[in-house]
Coordinates of C-alpha atoms in Angstrom, one line a residue:
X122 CA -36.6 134.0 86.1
X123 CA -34.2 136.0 83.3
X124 CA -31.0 133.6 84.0
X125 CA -27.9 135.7 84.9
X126 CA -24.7 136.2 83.1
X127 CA -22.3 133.4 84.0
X128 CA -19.2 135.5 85.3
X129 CA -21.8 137.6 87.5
X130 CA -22.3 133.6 89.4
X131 CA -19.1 133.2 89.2
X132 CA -17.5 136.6 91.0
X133 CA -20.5 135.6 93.0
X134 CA -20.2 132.5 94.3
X135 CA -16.5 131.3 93.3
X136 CA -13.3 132.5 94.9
X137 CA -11.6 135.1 93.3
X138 CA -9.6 135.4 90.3
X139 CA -5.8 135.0 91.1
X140 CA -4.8 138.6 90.4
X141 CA -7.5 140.1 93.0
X142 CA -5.9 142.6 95.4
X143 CA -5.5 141.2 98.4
X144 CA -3.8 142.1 101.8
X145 CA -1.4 140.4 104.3
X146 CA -4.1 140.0 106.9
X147 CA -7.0 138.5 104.3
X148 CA -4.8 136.1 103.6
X149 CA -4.0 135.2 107.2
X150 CA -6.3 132.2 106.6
X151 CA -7.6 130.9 103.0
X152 CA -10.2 129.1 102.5
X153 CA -10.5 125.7 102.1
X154 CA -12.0 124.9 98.8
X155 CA -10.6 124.0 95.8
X156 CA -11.9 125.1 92.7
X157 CA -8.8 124.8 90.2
X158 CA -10.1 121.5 88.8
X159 CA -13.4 123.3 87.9
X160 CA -11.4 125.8 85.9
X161 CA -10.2 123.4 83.9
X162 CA -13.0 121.8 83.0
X163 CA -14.9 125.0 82.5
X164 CA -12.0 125.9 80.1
X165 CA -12.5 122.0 78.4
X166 CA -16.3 122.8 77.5
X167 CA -15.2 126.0 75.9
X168 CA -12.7 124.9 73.6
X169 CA -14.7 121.5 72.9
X170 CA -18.0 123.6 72.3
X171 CA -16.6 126.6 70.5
X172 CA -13.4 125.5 69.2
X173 CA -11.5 128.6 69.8
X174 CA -9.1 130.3 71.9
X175 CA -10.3 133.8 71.4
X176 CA -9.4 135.6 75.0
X177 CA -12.0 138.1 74.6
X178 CA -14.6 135.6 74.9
X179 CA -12.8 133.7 77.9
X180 CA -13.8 134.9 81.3
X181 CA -11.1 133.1 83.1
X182 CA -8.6 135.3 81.2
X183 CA -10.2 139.0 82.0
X184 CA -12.1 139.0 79.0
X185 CA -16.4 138.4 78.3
X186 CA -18.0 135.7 79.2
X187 CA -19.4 133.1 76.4
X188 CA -23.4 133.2 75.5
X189 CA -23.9 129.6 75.8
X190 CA -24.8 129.5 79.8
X191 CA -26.7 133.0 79.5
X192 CA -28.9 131.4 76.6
X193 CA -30.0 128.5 78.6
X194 CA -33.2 128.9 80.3
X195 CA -33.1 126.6 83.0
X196 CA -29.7 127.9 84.3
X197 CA -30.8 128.9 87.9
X198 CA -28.6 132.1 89.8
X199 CA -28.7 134.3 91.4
X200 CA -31.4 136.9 91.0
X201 CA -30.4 140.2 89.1
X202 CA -30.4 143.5 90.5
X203 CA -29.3 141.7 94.1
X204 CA -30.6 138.1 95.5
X205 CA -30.9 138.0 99.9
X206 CA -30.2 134.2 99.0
X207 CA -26.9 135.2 97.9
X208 CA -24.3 135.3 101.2
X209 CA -21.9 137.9 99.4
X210 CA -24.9 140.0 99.3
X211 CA -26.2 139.9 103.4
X212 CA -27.1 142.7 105.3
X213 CA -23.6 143.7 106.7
X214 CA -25.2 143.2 110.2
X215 CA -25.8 139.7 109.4
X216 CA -22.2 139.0 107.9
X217 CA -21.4 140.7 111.3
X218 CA -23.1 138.1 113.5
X219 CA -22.0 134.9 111.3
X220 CA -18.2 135.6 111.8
X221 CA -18.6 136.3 115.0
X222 CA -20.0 133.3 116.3
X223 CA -17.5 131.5 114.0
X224 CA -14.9 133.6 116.1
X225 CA -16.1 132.2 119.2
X226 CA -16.6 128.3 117.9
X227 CA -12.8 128.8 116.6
X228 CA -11.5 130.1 119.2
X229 CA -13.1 127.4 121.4
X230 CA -11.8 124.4 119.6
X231 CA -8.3 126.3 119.6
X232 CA -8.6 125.9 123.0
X233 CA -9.5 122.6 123.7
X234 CA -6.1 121.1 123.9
X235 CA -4.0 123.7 125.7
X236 CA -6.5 124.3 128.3
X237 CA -5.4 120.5 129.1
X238 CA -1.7 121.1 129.3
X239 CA -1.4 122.1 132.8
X240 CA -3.6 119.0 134.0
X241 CA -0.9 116.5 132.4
X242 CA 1.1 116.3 135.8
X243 CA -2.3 115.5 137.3
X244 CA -3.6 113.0 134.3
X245 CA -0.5 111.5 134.7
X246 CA -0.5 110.8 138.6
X247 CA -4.3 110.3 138.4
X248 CA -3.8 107.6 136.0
X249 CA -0.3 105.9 137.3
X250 CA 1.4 106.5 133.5
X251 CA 4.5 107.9 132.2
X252 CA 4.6 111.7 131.6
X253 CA 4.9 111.1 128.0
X254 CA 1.4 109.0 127.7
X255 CA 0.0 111.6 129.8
X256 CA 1.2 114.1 127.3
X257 CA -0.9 112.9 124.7
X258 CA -3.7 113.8 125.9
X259 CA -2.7 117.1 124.3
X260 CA -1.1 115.8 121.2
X261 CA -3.6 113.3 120.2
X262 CA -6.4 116.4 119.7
X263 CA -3.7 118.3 117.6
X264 CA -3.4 115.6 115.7
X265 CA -7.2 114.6 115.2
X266 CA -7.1 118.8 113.4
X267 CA -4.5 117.1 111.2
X268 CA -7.1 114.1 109.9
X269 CA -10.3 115.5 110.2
X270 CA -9.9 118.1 107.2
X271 CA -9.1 115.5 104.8
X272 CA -12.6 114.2 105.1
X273 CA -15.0 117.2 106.6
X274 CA -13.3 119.9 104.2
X275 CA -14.4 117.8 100.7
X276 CA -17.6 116.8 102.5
X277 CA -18.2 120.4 103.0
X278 CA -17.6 121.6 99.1
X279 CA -20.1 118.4 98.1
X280 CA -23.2 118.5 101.0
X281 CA -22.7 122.9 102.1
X282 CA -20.7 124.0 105.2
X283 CA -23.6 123.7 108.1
X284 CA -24.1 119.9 107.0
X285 CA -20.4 119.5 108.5
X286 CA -20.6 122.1 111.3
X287 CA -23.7 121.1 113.1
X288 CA -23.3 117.3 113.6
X289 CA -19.1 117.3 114.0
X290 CA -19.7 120.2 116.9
X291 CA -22.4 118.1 118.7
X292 CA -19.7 114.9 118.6
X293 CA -16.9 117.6 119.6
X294 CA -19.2 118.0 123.1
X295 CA -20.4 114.5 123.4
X296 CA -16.4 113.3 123.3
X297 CA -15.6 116.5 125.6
X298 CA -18.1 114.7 127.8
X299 CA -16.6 111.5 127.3
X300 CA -13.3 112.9 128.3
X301 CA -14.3 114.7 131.3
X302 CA -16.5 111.0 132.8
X303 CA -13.5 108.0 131.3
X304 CA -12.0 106.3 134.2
X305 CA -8.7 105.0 131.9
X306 CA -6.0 106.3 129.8
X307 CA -6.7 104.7 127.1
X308 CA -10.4 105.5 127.2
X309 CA -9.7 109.0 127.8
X310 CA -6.6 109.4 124.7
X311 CA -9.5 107.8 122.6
X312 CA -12.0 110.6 123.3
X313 CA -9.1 113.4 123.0
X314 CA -8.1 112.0 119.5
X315 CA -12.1 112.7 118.5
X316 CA -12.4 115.7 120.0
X317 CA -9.7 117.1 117.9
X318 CA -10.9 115.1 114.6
X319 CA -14.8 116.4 115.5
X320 CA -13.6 120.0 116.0
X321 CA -11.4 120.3 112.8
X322 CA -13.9 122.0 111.0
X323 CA -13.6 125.2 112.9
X324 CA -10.0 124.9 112.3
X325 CA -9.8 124.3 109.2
X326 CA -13.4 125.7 107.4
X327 CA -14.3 128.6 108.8
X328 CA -11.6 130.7 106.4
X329 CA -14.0 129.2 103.3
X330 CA -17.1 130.7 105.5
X331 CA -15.4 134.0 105.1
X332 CA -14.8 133.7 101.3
X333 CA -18.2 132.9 100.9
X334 CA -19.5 135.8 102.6
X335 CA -17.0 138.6 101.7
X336 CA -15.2 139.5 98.2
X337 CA -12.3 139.8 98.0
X338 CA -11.6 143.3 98.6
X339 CA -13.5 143.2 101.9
X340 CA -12.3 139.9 103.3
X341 CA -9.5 140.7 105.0
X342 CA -11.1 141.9 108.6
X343 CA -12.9 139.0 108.9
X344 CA -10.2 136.6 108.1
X345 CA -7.6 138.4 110.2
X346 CA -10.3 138.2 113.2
X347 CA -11.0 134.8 112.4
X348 CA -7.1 134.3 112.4
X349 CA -6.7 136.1 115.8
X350 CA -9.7 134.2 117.5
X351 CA -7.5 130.5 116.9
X352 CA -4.4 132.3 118.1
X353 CA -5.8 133.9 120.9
X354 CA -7.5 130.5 121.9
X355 CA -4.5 128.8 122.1
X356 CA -2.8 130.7 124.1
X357 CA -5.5 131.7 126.2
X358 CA -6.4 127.8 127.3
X359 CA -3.0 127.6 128.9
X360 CA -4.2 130.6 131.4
X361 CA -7.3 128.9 132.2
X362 CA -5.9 125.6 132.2
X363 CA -3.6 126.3 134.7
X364 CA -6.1 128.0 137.6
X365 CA -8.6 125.6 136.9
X366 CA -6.5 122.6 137.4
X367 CA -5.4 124.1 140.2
X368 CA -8.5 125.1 141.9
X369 CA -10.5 122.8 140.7
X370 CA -8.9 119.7 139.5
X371 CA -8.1 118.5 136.1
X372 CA -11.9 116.8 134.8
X373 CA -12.9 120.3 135.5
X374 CA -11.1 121.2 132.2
X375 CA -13.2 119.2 130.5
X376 CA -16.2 120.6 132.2
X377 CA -15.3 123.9 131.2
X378 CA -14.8 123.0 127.8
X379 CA -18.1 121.3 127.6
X380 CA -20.0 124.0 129.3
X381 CA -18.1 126.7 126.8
X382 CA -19.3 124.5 123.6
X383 CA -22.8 123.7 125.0
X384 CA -23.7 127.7 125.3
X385 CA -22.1 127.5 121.4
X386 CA -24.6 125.0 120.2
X387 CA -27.6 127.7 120.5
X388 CA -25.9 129.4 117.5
X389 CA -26.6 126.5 115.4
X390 CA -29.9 127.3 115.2
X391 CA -29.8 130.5 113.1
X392 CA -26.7 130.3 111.5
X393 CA -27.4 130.0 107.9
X394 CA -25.8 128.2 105.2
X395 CA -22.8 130.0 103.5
X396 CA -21.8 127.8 100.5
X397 CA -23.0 129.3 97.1
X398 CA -23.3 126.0 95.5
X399 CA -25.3 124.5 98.3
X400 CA -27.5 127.5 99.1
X401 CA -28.2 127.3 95.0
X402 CA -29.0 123.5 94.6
X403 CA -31.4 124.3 97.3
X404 CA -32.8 127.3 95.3
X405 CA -33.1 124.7 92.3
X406 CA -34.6 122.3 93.9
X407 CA -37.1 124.5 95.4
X408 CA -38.1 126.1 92.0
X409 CA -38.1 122.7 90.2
X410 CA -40.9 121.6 92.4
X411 CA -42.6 124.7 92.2
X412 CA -42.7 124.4 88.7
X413 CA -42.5 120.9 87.6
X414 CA -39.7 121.7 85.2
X415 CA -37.2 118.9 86.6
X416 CA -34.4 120.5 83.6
X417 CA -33.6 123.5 86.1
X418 CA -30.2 123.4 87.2
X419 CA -27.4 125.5 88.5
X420 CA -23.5 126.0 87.0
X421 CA -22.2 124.2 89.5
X422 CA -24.4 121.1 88.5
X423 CA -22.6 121.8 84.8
X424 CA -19.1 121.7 86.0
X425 CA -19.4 119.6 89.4
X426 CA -16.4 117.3 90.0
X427 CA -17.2 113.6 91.3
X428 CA -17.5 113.3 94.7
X429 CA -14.3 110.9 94.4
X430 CA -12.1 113.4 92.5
X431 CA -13.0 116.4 95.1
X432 CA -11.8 114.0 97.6
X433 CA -8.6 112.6 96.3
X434 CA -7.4 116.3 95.1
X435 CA -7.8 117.4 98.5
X436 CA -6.2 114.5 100.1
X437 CA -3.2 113.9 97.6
X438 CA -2.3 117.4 95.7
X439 CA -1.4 118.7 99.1
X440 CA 1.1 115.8 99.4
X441 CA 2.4 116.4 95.8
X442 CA 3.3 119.9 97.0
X443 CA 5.5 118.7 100.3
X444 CA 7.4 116.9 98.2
X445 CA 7.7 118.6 95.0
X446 CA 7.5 122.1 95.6
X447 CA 10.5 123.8 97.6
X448 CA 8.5 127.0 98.3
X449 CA 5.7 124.9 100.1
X450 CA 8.2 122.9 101.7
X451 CA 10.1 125.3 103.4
X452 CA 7.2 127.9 104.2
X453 CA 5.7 124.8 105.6
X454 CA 8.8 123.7 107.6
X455 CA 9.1 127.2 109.3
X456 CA 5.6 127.6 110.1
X457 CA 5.6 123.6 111.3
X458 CA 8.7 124.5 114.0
X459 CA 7.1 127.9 115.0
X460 CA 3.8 125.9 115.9
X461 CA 5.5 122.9 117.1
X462 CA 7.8 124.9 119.7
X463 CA 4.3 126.4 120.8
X464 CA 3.0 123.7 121.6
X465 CA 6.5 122.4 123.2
X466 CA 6.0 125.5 125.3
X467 CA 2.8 124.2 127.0
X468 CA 4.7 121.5 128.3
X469 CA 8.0 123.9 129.4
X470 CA 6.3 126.7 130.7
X471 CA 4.7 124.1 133.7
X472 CA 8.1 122.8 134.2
X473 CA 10.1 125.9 134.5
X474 CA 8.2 127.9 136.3
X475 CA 7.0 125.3 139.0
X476 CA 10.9 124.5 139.3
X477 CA 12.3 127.3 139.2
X478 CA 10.0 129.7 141.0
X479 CA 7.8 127.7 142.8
X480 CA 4.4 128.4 140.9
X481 CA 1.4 126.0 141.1
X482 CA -0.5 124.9 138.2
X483 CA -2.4 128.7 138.0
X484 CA 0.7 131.3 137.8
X485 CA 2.5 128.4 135.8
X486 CA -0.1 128.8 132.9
X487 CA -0.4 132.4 133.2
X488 CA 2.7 133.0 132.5
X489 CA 1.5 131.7 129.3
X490 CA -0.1 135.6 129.2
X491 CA 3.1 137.1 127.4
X492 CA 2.7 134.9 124.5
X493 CA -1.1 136.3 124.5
X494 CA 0.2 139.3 124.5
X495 CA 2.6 139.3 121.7
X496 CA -0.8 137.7 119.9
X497 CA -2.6 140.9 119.9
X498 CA 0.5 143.4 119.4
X499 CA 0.4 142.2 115.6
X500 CA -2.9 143.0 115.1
X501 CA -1.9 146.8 115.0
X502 CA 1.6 145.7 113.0
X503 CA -1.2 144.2 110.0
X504 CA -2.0 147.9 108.4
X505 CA 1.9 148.0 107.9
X506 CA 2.4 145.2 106.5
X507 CA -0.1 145.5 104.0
X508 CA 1.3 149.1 103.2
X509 CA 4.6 147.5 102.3
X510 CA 3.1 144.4 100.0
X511 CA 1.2 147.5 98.5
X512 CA 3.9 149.5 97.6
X513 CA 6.2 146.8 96.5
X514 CA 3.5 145.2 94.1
X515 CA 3.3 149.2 92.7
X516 CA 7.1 149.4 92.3
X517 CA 7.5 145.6 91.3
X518 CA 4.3 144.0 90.0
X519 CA 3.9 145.4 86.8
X520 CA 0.2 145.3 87.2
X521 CA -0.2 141.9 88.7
X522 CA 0.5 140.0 91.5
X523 CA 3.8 140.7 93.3
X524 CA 4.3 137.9 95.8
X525 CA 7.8 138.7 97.2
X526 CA 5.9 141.8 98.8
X527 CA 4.5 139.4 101.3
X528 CA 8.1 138.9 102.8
X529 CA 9.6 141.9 104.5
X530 CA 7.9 141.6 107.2
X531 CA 8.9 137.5 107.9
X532 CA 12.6 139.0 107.4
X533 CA 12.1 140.9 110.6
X534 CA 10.1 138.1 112.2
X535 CA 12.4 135.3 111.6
X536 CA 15.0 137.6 113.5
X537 CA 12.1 137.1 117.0
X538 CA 11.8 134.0 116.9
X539 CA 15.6 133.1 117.8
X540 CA 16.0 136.1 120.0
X541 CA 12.8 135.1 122.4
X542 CA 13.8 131.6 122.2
X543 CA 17.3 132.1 123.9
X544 CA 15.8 135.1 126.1
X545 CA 13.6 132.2 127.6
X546 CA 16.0 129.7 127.6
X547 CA 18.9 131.7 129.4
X548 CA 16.4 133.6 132.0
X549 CA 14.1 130.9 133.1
X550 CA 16.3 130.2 136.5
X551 CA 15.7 131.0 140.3
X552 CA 18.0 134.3 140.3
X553 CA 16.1 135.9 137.9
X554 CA 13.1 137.5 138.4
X555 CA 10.0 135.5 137.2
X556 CA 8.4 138.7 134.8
X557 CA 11.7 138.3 132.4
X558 CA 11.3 135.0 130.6
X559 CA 7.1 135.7 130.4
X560 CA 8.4 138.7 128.7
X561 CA 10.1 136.7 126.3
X562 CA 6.5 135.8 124.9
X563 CA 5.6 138.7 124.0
X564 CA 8.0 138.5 120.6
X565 CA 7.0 135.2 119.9
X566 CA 3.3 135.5 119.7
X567 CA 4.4 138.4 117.8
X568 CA 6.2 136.5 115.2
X569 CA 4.3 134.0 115.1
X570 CA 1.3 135.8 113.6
X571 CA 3.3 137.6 111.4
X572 CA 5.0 134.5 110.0
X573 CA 1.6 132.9 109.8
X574 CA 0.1 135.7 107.6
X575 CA 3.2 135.5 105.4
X576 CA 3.7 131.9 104.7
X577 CA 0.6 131.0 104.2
X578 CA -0.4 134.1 101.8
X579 CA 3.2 133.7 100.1
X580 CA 2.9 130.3 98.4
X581 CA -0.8 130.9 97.7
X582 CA 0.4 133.9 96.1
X583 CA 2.8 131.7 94.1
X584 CA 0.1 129.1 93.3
X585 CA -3.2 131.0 93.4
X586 CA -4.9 128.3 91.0
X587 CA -3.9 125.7 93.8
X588 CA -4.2 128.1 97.1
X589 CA -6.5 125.9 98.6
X590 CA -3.9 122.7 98.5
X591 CA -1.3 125.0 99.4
X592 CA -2.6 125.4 102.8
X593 CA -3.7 122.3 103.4
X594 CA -0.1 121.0 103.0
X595 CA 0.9 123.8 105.1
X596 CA -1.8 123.2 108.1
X597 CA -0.8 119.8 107.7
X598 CA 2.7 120.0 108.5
X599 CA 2.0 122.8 111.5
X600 CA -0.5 120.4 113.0
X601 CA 1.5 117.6 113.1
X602 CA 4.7 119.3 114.4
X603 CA 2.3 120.5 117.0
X604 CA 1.2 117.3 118.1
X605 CA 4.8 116.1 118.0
X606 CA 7.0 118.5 119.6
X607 CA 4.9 118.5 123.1
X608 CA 5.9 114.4 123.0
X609 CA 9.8 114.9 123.4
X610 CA 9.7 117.9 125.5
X611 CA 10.3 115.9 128.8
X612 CA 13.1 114.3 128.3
X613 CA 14.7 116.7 126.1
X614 CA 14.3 119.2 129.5
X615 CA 15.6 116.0 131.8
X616 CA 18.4 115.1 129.9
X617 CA 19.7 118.7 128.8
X618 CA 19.5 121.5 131.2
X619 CA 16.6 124.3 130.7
X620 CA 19.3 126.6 129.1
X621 CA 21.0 124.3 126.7
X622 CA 17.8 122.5 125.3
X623 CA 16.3 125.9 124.8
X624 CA 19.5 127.3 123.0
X625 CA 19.2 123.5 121.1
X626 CA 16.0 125.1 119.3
X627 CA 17.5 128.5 119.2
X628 CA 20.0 127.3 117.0
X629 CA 17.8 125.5 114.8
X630 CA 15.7 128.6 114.4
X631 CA 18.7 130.5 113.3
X632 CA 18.6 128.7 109.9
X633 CA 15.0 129.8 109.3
X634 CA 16.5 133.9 109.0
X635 CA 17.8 132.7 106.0
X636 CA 14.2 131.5 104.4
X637 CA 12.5 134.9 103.5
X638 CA 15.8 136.1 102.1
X639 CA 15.9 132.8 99.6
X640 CA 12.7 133.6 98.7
X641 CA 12.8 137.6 97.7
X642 CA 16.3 136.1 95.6
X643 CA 15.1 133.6 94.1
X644 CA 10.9 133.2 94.5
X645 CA 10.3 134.0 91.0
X646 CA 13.1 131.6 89.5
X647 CA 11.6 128.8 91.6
X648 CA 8.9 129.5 90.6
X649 CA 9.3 129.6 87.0
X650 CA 11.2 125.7 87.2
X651 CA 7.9 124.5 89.4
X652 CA 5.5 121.7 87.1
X653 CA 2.7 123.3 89.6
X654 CA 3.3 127.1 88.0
X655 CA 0.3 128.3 86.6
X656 CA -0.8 128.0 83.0
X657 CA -2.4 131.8 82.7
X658 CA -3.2 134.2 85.7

């Protein structure tokens, strides 16, 4: 077949250049993949081949492609004139279908440790131990979505997407099982820890599913929905959690869960493979045999990094930007405290409510519902949002990329987050009436999406040659907060009253108002002093 022009693969089947437009809610989530490393080396062949720098003939600067890969006959792409291989170019039906079942594995594995957290009272009597060990029964599955990407995300760029999906969620229900049959503690925090690390990859990989299937013009509804499904999740497991473990006991969490990701499974059967590289090798490989001509090969097998260099970028780069890049440290420390008094809140809400008003285990995680709430109120603040970024990049960007125009929006959420902390803490008490501190969940979830969007599309925005690190040091540091904060939440609430250790994080949330404002001041200067700035976007 007539071999395609490289840049057409590349728009194709690469993520997009850094100065695509993008909106507030596309970048909600970003995928996974790295691909700045390839870059380079792309731009290594060209100078060592051609010995120029002539920017018309560079296609990672906005100008032509070279000849050299449209010359060669055994480059295999994909077909001209429109290839059903190709996932950017599915029926729109079919796109349809794929996200949506990735909605509903996400939003299942976002689940699977608050639907728990009204059952640790019950784990921990069950099982004789404090209510701190029984407690991490919740935190040890946050933190398995903390390890498993450093493995399953790289294994996913090298072997395709459904090569990692389809065996990790078969060990996510046969350790959901586990949990649900264990007789011990320790047993039982074993199988929690690999639930969590076997149902990472719907955490963490189903943004690069999107990427893969959508450019980037039309990305942004499915990421936001895939955003919105994890959220949701979350919050709604806490609901369930509650009348379950109530009703029912607290193995019949597990039960659910493993009924919930059983009926999932059938989707594995006809969803197809979204990675361009992988679906292509296979398209090699299948005409190589057809033809005998054992020289046919795709771009990605030209520019491939080892298997050992994908690996160690995505394990140590995100490190290197913790530590050496303020902008990732602090969007990364707000969105770590947002996520980790979450997850404190699974603990609280039980506590508070059963002491306070007398609830069982059902109302108690119910009144997890205002969070919920707040969840799905920022869905209809996204079109805003956007419409500011827009109008600031017109009035600011000159053309380009404007990344301060992600933040006005995080100025008004950092203002929520306080105010529905201290509205919790100061209303949670037997004189007033129960509806008043669920109310104070509906700003949170609020802000919390909104926050999300911004500080994760912010610093990607900064770093858009790197945007795949950035978020994985920023999912890493939410993760872990999340599995952390849940741990101290019981004695914090016995040794300080409900109204002072709630004001305690209220006035640590106070200093984040001031993040968003240090970044419109002083974004660009920051970045301009970072060693992780880009060379050319």
């Amino acid at each position: 077949m007539p071999p395609a022009h490289p840049r057409v693969l590349r728009i194709n089947a690469m993520q997009p250049h850094a100065e695509s437009p993008t909106s507030p809610v596309d970048l909600a989530v970003l995928p996974t993949t790295e691909y700045e490393d390839t870059r380079a080396i792309m731009k290594r062949d060209d100078s060592h081949e051609h010995n120029h720098d002539d920017r018309d003939n560079d296609p990672e600067r906005g100008g032509s492609a070279s000849f050299k890969y449209a010359e060669d006959p055994n480059l295999v792409t994909w077909s001209p004139g429109g290839d059903p291989e190709n996932p950017r170019e599915w029926p729109a039906k079919k796109k349809s279908l794929v996200v949506l079942a990735l909605c509903m594995g996400s939003m299942c594995v976002a689940m699977s440790p608050t639907i728990f957290a009204p059952a640790i009272f019950s784990v921990r009597d069950e099982f004789n131990v404090s209510t701190e060990v029984a407690t991490l029964g919740l935190s040890m599955t946050v933190l398995g979505w903390a390890c498993g990407p450093l493995v399953f995300s790289p294994m996913s760029e090298i072997w395709g997407r459904n090569t990692v999906y389809i065996p990790t969620w078969f060990l996510f229900a046969a350790f959901t099982l586990g949990a649900a049959l264990v007789k011990n503690i320790g047993g039982f925090l074993v199988c929690r820890l690999l639930v969590g690390i076997f149902g990472s990859p719907m955490v963490a990989m189903v943004p690069a599913s999107a990427y893969d299937m959508f450019p980037p013009d039309s990305v942004g509804p499915p990421s936001f929905m895939l955003a919105i499904s994890a959220l949701l999740g979350s919050t709604l497991g806490q609901v369930f959690g509650g009348f379950i473990t109530q009703y029912a006991g607290w193995r019949w969490t597990m039960w659910v869960m493993l009924i919930f990701t059983g009926a999932l499974l059938l989707n594995w059967t006809w969803i197809p493979e979204t990675h361009a590289a992988t679906v292509l090798a296979r398209k090699a490989a299948r005409l190589r045999k057809q033809t005998g001509n054992a020289d046919l090969h795709t771009e990605f097998d030209r520019h491939a990094l080892r298997r050992f260099e994908v690996f160690q970028t995505a394990i140590w780069r995100p490190l290197q930007l913790l530590t050496l890049e303020p902008i990732v440290m602090l969007a990364s420390v707000v969105l770590g405290f947002v996520w980790g008094v979450l997850y404190l809140y699974l603990a609280t809400y039980i506590v508070v409510f059963r002491t306070h008003y007398g609830f069982g285990a059902g109302n108690s995680g119910a009144a997890f519902g205002g969070i919920a709430v707040g969840v799905l109120l920022a869905v209809f603040a996204a079109p805003s949002a956007n419409k500011i970024y827009l109008a600031l990049s017109a009035k600011h960007g000159n053309g380009k990329v404007f990344p301060e125009g992600r933040l006005p929006p995080a100025m008004f959420a950092t203002l929520l987050i306080p105010a529905s902390i201290f509205w919790f803490a100061w209303t949670g008490r037997s004189d007033v009436h129960w509806i008043v501190p669920v109310l104070s969940g509906i700003p949170y979830g609020f802000a919390q999406v909104i926050l999300f969007m911004t500080f994760i599309a912010y610093p990607a925005d900064c770093f858009p040659h790197m945007a795949a690190s950035v978020t994985a040091a920023t999912s890493l540091v939410r993760t872990l907060c999340a599995a952390c904060f849940p741990l101290f939440a019981p004695r914090l609430y016995a040794n300080m009253s409900t109204r002072w250790a709630g004001s305690m994080l209220g006035f640590i949330s106070l200093a984040f108002i001031a993040v968003p404002w240090i970044f419109w001041r002083w974004g660009a200067w920051l970045r301009s002093k970072s060693r992780f700035a880009p060379k050319y976007v």
